[in-house]
GROMACS .gro file of C-alpha atoms in nm:
model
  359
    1UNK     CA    1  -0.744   3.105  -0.569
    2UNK     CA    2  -0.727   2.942  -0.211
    3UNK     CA    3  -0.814   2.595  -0.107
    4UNK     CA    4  -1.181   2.737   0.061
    5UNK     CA    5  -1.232   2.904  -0.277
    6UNK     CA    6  -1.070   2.582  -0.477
    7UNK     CA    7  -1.336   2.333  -0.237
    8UNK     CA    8  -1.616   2.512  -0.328
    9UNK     CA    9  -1.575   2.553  -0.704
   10UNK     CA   10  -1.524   2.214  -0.710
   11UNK     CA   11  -1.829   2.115  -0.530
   12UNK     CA   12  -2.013   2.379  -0.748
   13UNK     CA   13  -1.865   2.224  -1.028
   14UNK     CA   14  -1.995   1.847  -0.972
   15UNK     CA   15  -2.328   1.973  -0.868
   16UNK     CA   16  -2.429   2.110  -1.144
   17UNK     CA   17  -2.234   1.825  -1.381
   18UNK     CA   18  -2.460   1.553  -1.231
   19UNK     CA   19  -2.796   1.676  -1.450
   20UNK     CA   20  -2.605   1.717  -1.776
   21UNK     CA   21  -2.394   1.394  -1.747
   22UNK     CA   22  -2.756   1.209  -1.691
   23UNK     CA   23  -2.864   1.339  -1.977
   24UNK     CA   24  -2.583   1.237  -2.172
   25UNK     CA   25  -2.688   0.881  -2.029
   26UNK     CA   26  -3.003   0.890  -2.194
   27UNK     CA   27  -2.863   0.966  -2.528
   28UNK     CA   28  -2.623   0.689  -2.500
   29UNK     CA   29  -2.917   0.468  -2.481
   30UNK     CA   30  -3.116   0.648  -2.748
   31UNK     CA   31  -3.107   0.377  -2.982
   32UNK     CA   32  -3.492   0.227  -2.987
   33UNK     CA   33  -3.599  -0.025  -3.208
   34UNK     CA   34  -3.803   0.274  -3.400
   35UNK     CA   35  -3.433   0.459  -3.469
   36UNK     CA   36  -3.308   0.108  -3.574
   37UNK     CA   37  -3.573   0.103  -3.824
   38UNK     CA   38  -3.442   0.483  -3.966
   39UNK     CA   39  -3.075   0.412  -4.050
   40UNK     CA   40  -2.914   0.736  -4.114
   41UNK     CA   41  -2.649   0.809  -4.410
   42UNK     CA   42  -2.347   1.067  -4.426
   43UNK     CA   43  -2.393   1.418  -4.233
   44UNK     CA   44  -2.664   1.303  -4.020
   45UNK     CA   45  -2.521   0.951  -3.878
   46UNK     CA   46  -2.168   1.123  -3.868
   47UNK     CA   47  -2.373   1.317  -3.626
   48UNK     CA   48  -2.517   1.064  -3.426
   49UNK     CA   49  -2.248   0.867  -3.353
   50UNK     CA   50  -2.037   1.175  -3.293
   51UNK     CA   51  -2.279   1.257  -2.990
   52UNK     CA   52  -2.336   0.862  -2.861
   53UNK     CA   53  -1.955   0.880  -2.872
   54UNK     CA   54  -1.915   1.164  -2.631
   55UNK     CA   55  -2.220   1.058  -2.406
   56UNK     CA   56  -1.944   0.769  -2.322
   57UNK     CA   57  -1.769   1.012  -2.101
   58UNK     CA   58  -2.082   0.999  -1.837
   59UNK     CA   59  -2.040   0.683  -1.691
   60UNK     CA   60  -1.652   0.703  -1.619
   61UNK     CA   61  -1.702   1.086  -1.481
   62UNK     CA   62  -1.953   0.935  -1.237
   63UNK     CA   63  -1.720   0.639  -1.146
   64UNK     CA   64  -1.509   0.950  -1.068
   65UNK     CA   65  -1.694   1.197  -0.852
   66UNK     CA   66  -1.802   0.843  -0.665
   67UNK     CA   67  -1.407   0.701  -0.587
   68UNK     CA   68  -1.390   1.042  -0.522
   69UNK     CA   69  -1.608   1.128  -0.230
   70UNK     CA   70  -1.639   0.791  -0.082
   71UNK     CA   71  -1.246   0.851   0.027
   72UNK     CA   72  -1.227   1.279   0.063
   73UNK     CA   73  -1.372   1.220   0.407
   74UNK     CA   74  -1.266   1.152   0.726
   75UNK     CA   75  -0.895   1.212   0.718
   76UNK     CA   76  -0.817   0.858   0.833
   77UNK     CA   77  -0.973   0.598   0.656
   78UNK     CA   78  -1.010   0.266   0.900
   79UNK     CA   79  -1.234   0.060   0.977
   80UNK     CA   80  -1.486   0.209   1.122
   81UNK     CA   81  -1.525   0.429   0.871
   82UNK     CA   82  -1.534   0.168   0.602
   83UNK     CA   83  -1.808   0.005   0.864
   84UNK     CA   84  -2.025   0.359   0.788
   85UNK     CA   85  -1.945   0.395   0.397
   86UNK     CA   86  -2.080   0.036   0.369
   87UNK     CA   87  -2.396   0.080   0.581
   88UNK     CA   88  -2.464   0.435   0.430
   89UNK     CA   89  -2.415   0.276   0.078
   90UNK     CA   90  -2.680  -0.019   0.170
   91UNK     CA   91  -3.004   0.287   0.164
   92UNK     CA   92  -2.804   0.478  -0.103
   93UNK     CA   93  -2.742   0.166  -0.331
   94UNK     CA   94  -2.869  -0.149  -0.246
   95UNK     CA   95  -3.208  -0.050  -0.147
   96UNK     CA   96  -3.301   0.128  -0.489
   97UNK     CA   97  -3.073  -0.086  -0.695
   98UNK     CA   98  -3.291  -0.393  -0.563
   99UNK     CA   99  -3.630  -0.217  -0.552
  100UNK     CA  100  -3.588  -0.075  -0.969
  101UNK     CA  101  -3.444  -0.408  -1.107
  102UNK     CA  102  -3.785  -0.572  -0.933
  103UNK     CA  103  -4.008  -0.298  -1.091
  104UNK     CA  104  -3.844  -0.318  -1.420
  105UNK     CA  105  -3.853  -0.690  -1.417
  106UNK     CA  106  -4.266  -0.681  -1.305
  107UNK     CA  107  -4.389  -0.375  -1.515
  108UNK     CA  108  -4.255  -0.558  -1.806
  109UNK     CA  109  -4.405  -0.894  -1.738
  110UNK     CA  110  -4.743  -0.682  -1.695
  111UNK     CA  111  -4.699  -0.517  -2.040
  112UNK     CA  112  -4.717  -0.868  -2.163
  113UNK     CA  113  -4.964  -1.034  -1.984
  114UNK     CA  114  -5.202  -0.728  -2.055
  115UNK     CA  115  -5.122  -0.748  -2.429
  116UNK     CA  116  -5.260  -1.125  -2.399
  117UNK     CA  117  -4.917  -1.271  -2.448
  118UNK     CA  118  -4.895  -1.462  -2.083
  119UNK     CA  119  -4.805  -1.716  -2.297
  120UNK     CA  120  -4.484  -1.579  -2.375
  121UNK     CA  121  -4.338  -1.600  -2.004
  122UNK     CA  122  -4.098  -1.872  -1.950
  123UNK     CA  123  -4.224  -2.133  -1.732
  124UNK     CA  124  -3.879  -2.123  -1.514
  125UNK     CA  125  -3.942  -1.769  -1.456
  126UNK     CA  126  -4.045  -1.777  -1.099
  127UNK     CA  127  -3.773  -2.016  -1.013
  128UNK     CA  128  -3.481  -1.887  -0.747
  129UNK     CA  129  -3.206  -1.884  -0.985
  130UNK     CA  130  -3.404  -1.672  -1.204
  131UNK     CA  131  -3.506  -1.427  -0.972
  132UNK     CA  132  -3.191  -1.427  -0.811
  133UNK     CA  133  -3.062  -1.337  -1.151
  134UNK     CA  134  -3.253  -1.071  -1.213
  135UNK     CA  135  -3.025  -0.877  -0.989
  136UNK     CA  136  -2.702  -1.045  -1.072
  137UNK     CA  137  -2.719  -1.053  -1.468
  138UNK     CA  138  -2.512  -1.391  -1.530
  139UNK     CA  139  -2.755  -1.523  -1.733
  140UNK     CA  140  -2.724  -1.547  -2.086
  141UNK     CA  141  -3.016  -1.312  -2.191
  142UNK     CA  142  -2.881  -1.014  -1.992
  143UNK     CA  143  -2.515  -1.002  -2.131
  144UNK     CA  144  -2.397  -0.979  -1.808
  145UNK     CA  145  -2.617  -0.659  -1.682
  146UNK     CA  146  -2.892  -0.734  -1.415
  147UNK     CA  147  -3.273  -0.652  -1.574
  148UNK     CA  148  -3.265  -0.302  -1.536
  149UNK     CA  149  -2.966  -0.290  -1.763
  150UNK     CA  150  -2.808   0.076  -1.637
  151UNK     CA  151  -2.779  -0.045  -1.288
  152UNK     CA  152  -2.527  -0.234  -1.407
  153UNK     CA  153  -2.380   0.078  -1.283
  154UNK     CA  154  -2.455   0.083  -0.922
  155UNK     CA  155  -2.399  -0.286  -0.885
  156UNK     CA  156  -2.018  -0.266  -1.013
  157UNK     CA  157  -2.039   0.087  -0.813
  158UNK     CA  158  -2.123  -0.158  -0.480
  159UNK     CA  159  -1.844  -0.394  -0.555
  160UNK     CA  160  -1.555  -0.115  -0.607
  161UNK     CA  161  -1.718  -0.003  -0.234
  162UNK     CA  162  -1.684  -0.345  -0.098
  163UNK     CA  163  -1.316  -0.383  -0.235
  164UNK     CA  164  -1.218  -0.030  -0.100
  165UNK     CA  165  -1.016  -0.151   0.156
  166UNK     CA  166  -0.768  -0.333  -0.059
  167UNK     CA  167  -0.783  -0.064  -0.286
  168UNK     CA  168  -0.717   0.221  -0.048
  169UNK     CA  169  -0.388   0.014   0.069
  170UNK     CA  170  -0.281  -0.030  -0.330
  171UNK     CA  171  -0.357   0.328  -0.366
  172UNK     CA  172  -0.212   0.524  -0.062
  173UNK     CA  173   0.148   0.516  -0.263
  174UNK     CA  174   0.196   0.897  -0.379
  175UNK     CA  175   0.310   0.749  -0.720
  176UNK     CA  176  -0.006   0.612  -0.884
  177UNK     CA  177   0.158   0.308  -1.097
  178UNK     CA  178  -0.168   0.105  -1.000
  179UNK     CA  179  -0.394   0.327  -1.200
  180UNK     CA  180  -0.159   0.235  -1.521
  181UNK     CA  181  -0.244  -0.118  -1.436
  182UNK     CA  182  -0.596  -0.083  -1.395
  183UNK     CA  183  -0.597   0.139  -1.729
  184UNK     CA  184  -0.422  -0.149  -1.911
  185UNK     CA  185  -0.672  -0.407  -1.794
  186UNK     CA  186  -0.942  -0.156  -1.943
  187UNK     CA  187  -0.780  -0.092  -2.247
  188UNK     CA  188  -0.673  -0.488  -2.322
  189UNK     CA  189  -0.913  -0.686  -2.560
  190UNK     CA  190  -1.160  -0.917  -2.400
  191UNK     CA  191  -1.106  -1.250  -2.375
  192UNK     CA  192  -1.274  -1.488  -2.564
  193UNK     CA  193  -1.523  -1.691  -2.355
  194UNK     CA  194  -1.561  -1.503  -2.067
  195UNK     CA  195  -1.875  -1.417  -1.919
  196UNK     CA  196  -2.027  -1.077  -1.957
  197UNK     CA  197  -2.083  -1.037  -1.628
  198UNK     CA  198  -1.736  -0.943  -1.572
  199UNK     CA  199  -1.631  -0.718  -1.858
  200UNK     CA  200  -1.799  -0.376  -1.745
  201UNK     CA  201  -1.611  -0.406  -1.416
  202UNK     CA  202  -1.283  -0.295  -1.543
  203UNK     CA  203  -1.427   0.087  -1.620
  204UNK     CA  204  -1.588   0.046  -1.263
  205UNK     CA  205  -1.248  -0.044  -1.133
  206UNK     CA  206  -1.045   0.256  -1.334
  207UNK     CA  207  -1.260   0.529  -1.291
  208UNK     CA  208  -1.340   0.465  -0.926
  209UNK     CA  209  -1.009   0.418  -0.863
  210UNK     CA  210  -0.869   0.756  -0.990
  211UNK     CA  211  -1.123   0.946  -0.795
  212UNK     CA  212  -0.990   0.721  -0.500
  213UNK     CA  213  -0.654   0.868  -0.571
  214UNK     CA  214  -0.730   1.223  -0.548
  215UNK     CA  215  -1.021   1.133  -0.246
  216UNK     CA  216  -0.720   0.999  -0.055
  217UNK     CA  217  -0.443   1.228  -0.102
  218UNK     CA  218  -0.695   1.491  -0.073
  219UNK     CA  219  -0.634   1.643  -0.412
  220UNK     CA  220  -0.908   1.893  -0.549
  221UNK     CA  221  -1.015   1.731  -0.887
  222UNK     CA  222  -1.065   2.036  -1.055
  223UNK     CA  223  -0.661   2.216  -0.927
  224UNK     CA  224  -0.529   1.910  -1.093
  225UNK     CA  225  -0.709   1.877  -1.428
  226UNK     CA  226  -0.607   2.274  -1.477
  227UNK     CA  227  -0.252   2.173  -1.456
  228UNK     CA  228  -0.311   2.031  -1.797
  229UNK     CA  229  -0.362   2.304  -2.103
  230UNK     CA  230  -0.676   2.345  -2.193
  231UNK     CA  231  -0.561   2.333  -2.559
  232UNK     CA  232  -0.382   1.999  -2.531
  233UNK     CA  233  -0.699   1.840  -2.315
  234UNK     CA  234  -0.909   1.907  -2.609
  235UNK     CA  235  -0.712   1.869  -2.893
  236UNK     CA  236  -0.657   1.480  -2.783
  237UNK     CA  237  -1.017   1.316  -2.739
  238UNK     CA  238  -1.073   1.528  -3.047
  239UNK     CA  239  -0.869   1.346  -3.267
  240UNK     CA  240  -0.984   1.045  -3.101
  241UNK     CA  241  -1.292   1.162  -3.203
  242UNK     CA  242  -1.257   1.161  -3.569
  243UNK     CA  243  -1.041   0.808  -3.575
  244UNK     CA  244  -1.351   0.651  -3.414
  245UNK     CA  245  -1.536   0.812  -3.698
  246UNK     CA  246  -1.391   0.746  -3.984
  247UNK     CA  247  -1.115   0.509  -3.871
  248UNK     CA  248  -1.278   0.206  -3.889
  249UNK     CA  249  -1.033   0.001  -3.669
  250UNK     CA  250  -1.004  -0.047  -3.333
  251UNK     CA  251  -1.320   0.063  -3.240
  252UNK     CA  252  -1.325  -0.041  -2.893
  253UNK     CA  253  -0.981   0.050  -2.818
  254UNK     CA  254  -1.025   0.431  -2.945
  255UNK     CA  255  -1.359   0.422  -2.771
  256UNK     CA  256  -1.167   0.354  -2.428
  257UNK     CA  257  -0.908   0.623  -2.488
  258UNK     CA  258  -1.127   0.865  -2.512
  259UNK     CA  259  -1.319   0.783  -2.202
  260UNK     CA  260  -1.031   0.814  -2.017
  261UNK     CA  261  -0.859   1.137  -2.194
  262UNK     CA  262  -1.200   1.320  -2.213
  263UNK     CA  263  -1.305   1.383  -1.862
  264UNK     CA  264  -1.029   1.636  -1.810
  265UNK     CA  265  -1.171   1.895  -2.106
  266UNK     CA  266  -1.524   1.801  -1.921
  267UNK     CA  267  -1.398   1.894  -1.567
  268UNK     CA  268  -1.208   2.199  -1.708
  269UNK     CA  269  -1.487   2.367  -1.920
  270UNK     CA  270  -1.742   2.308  -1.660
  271UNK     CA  271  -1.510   2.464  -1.376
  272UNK     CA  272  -1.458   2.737  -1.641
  273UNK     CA  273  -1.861   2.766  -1.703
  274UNK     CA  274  -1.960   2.761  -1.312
  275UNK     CA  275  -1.662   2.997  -1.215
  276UNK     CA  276  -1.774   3.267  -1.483
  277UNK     CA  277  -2.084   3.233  -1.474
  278UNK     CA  278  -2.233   3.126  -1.127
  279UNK     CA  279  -2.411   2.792  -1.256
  280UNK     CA  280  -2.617   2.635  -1.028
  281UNK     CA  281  -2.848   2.324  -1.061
  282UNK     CA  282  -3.180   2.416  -1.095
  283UNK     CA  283  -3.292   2.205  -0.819
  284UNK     CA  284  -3.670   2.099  -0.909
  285UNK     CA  285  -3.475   1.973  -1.216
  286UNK     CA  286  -3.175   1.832  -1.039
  287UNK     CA  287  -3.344   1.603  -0.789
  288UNK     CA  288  -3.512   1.393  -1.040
  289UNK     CA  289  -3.183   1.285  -1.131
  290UNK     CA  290  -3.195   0.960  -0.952
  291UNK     CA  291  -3.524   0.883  -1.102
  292UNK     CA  292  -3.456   0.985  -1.455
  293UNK     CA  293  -3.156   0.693  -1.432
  294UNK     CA  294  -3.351   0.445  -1.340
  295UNK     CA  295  -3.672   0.513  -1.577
  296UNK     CA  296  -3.569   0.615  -1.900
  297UNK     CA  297  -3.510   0.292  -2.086
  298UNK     CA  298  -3.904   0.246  -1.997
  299UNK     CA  299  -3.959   0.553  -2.129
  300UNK     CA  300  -3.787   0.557  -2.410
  301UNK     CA  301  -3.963   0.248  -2.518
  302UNK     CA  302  -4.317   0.237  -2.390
  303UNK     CA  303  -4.368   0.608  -2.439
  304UNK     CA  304  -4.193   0.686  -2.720
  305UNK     CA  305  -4.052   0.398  -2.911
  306UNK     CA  306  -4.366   0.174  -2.913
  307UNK     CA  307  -4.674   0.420  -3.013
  308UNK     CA  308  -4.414   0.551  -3.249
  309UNK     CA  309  -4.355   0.241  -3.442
  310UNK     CA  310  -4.480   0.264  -3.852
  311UNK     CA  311  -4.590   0.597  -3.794
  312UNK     CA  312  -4.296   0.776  -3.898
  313UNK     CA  313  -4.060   0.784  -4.248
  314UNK     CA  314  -3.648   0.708  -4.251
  315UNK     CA  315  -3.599   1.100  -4.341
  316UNK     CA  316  -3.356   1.291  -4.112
  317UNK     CA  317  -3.629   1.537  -3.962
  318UNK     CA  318  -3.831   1.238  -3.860
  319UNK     CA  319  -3.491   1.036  -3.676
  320UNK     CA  320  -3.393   1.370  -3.509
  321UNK     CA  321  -3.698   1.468  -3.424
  322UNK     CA  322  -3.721   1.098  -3.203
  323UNK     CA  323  -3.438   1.161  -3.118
  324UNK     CA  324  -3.483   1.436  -2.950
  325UNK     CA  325  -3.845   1.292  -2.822
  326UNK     CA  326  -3.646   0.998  -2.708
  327UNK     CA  327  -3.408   1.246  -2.469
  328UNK     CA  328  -3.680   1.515  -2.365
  329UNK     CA  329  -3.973   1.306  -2.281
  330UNK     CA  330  -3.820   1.073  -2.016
  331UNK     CA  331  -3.663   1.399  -1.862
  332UNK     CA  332  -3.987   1.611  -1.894
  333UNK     CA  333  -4.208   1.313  -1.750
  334UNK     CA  334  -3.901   1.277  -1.475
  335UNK     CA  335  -3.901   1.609  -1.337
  336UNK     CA  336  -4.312   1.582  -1.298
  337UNK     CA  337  -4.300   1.257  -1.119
  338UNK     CA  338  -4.007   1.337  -0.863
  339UNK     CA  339  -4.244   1.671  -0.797
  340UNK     CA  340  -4.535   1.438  -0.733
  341UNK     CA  341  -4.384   1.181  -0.551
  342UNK     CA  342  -4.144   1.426  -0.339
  343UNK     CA  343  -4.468   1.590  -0.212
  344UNK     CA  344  -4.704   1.293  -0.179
  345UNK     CA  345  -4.459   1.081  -0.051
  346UNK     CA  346  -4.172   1.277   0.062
  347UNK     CA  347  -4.024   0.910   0.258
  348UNK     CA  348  -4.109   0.677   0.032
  349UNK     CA  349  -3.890   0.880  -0.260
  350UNK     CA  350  -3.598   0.944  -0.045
  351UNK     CA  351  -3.595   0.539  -0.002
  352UNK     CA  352  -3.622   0.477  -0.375
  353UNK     CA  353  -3.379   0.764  -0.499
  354UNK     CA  354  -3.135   0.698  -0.191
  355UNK     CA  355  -3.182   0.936  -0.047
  356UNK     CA  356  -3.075   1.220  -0.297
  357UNK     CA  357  -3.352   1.440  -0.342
  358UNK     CA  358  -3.175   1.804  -0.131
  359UNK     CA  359  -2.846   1.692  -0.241
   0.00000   0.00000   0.00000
């Protein structure tokens, strides 16, 4: 296979990656007060946590393709091009990472007021601090994530893209002994008494840093992972796997491992999948992407969880039956809004999706 061919498998390949590894971000957040209330024994929670473990390989993959593409292009990276990442990245990330965290923070205060609970709403709310924080997530009751919690994602996401400068310099080395670093600050244990705000950053720095790598030294992500046998690829974050299962120790450690080990089976089976079989996103599907990110913890809760509540029995058909309610509504109700919007307000969407919808 030649480089053209190479380039375009790979760009096949992380097109039509981007709809399943959202979903698997809605099943890592699949965990509702109404599936709290249905604790699951043997078979079915081995199950659950099985898949909730694996959905952890989303967030680092898209860390990935994003290191990656912010340095594959232009050859020389100076700084006027850093000048046009950062502007670009204002519409693609600011602007809808400030406009959700807003809408999240209001629709929820509306939920309450309309339930009669006004009450309920600190007085301090409206101060600056507070609504500053709503974006920042220092605060105590945010655990270091800003109100939308998943956009913690796009706010570490705009600090890697800030920091890309240095990074590009520690990175331009053909021998990647940085990466090893940053790995070892992911993997270490956090320390005790540090804010929350800052201990999500290290995946942010990793993964966004590895794509980096191969974005600079213009290495095709998928070539590289197939240097690796497939066998050995999966064997590994398989037995990670089953010591997160039924290891019992070291929880977070074995969690991290595998997040780092388990993108290369991803990248491998899916470049496998789209070169046999001609996938394709199924773009009416794949352009509600952006939107099913930043809704489905609303979802989830006001249109599932909620009117769900004490109507249902801890049995196994009930919990995977919400469950599954809890993945296919906010991606069923995601797909008909993004058609709605995209036609009503074809502007207005491309602002508050930055400007995916085509992609």
């Amino acid at each position: 296979m030649n480089n053209i061919e190479l380039d375009n498998l790979q760009s096949h390949t992380v097109d039509w990656l981007r709809y399943p590894l959202m979903l698997l971000i809605v099943i890592l957040h699949s965990d509702s007060p109404i599936l709290c209330e249905l604790p699951q024994v043997g078979i079915s929670a081995t199950c659950y946590y099985l898949t909730r473990t694996v959905a952890k390989l989303a967030v680092p993959l898209f860390f990935i393709i994003s290191g990656y593409y912010f340095f594959r292009k232009p050859e020389i990276f100076n700084r006027e091009a850093y000048t046009s990442k950062i502007r670009k990245r204002a519409l693609t990330l600011l602007v809808p990472y400030l406009f959700w965290n807003y809408f999240a923070w209001a629709f929820q205060m509306a939920v309450v007021v309309l339930q009669g609970h006004a009450d309920w709403i600190p007085s301090d709310t409206f101060t600056l601090p507070k609504i500053l924080d709503v974006i920042v997530g220092w605060g105590d009751g945010y655990d270091g994530m800003p109100k939308a919690f998943q956009l913690w994602f796009l706010r570490d996401l705009m600090i890697v893209c800030l920091l890309s400068p240095i990074l590009h310099w520690l990175l331009k080395g053909k021998w990647p002994y940085i990466l090893l670093l940053f790995a070892a600050f992911y993997l270490m244990p956090w320390p005790e008494g540090w804010p929350s705000f800052f201990k999500r950053f290290p995946s942010a720095l990793l993964f966004f840093s590895i794509g980096a790598y191969l974005g600079i030294h213009k290495l095709n992500m998928v070539s590289v992972v197939r240097h690796i046998p497939l066998w050995i690829s999966i064997t590994i974050p398989t037995l990670l796997l089953a010591i997160n299962i039924w290891g019992g120790q070291h929880q977070v450690l074995v969690d991290n491992l595998f997040s780092i080990v388990a993108v290369i089976p991803t990248k491998q089976i899916a470049s496998i999948m789209v070169e046999r079989h001609n996938l394709r996103p199924v773009k009416c599907i794949s352009d509600s992407n952006f939107l099913l990110f930043v809704l489905h913890p609303l979802i989830i809760i006001y249109l599932v969880s909620n009117p769900l509540l004490g109507h249902v029995t801890n049995t196994p058909l009930h919990f995977w039956a919400v469950f599954a309610a809890e993945l296919f509504v906010p991606a069923l109700f995601c797909i008909v809004l993004y058609a709605i919007m995209s036609r009503l307000l074809p502007r207005t969407t491309a602002l508050l999706t930055g400007g995916r919808s085509g992609r």
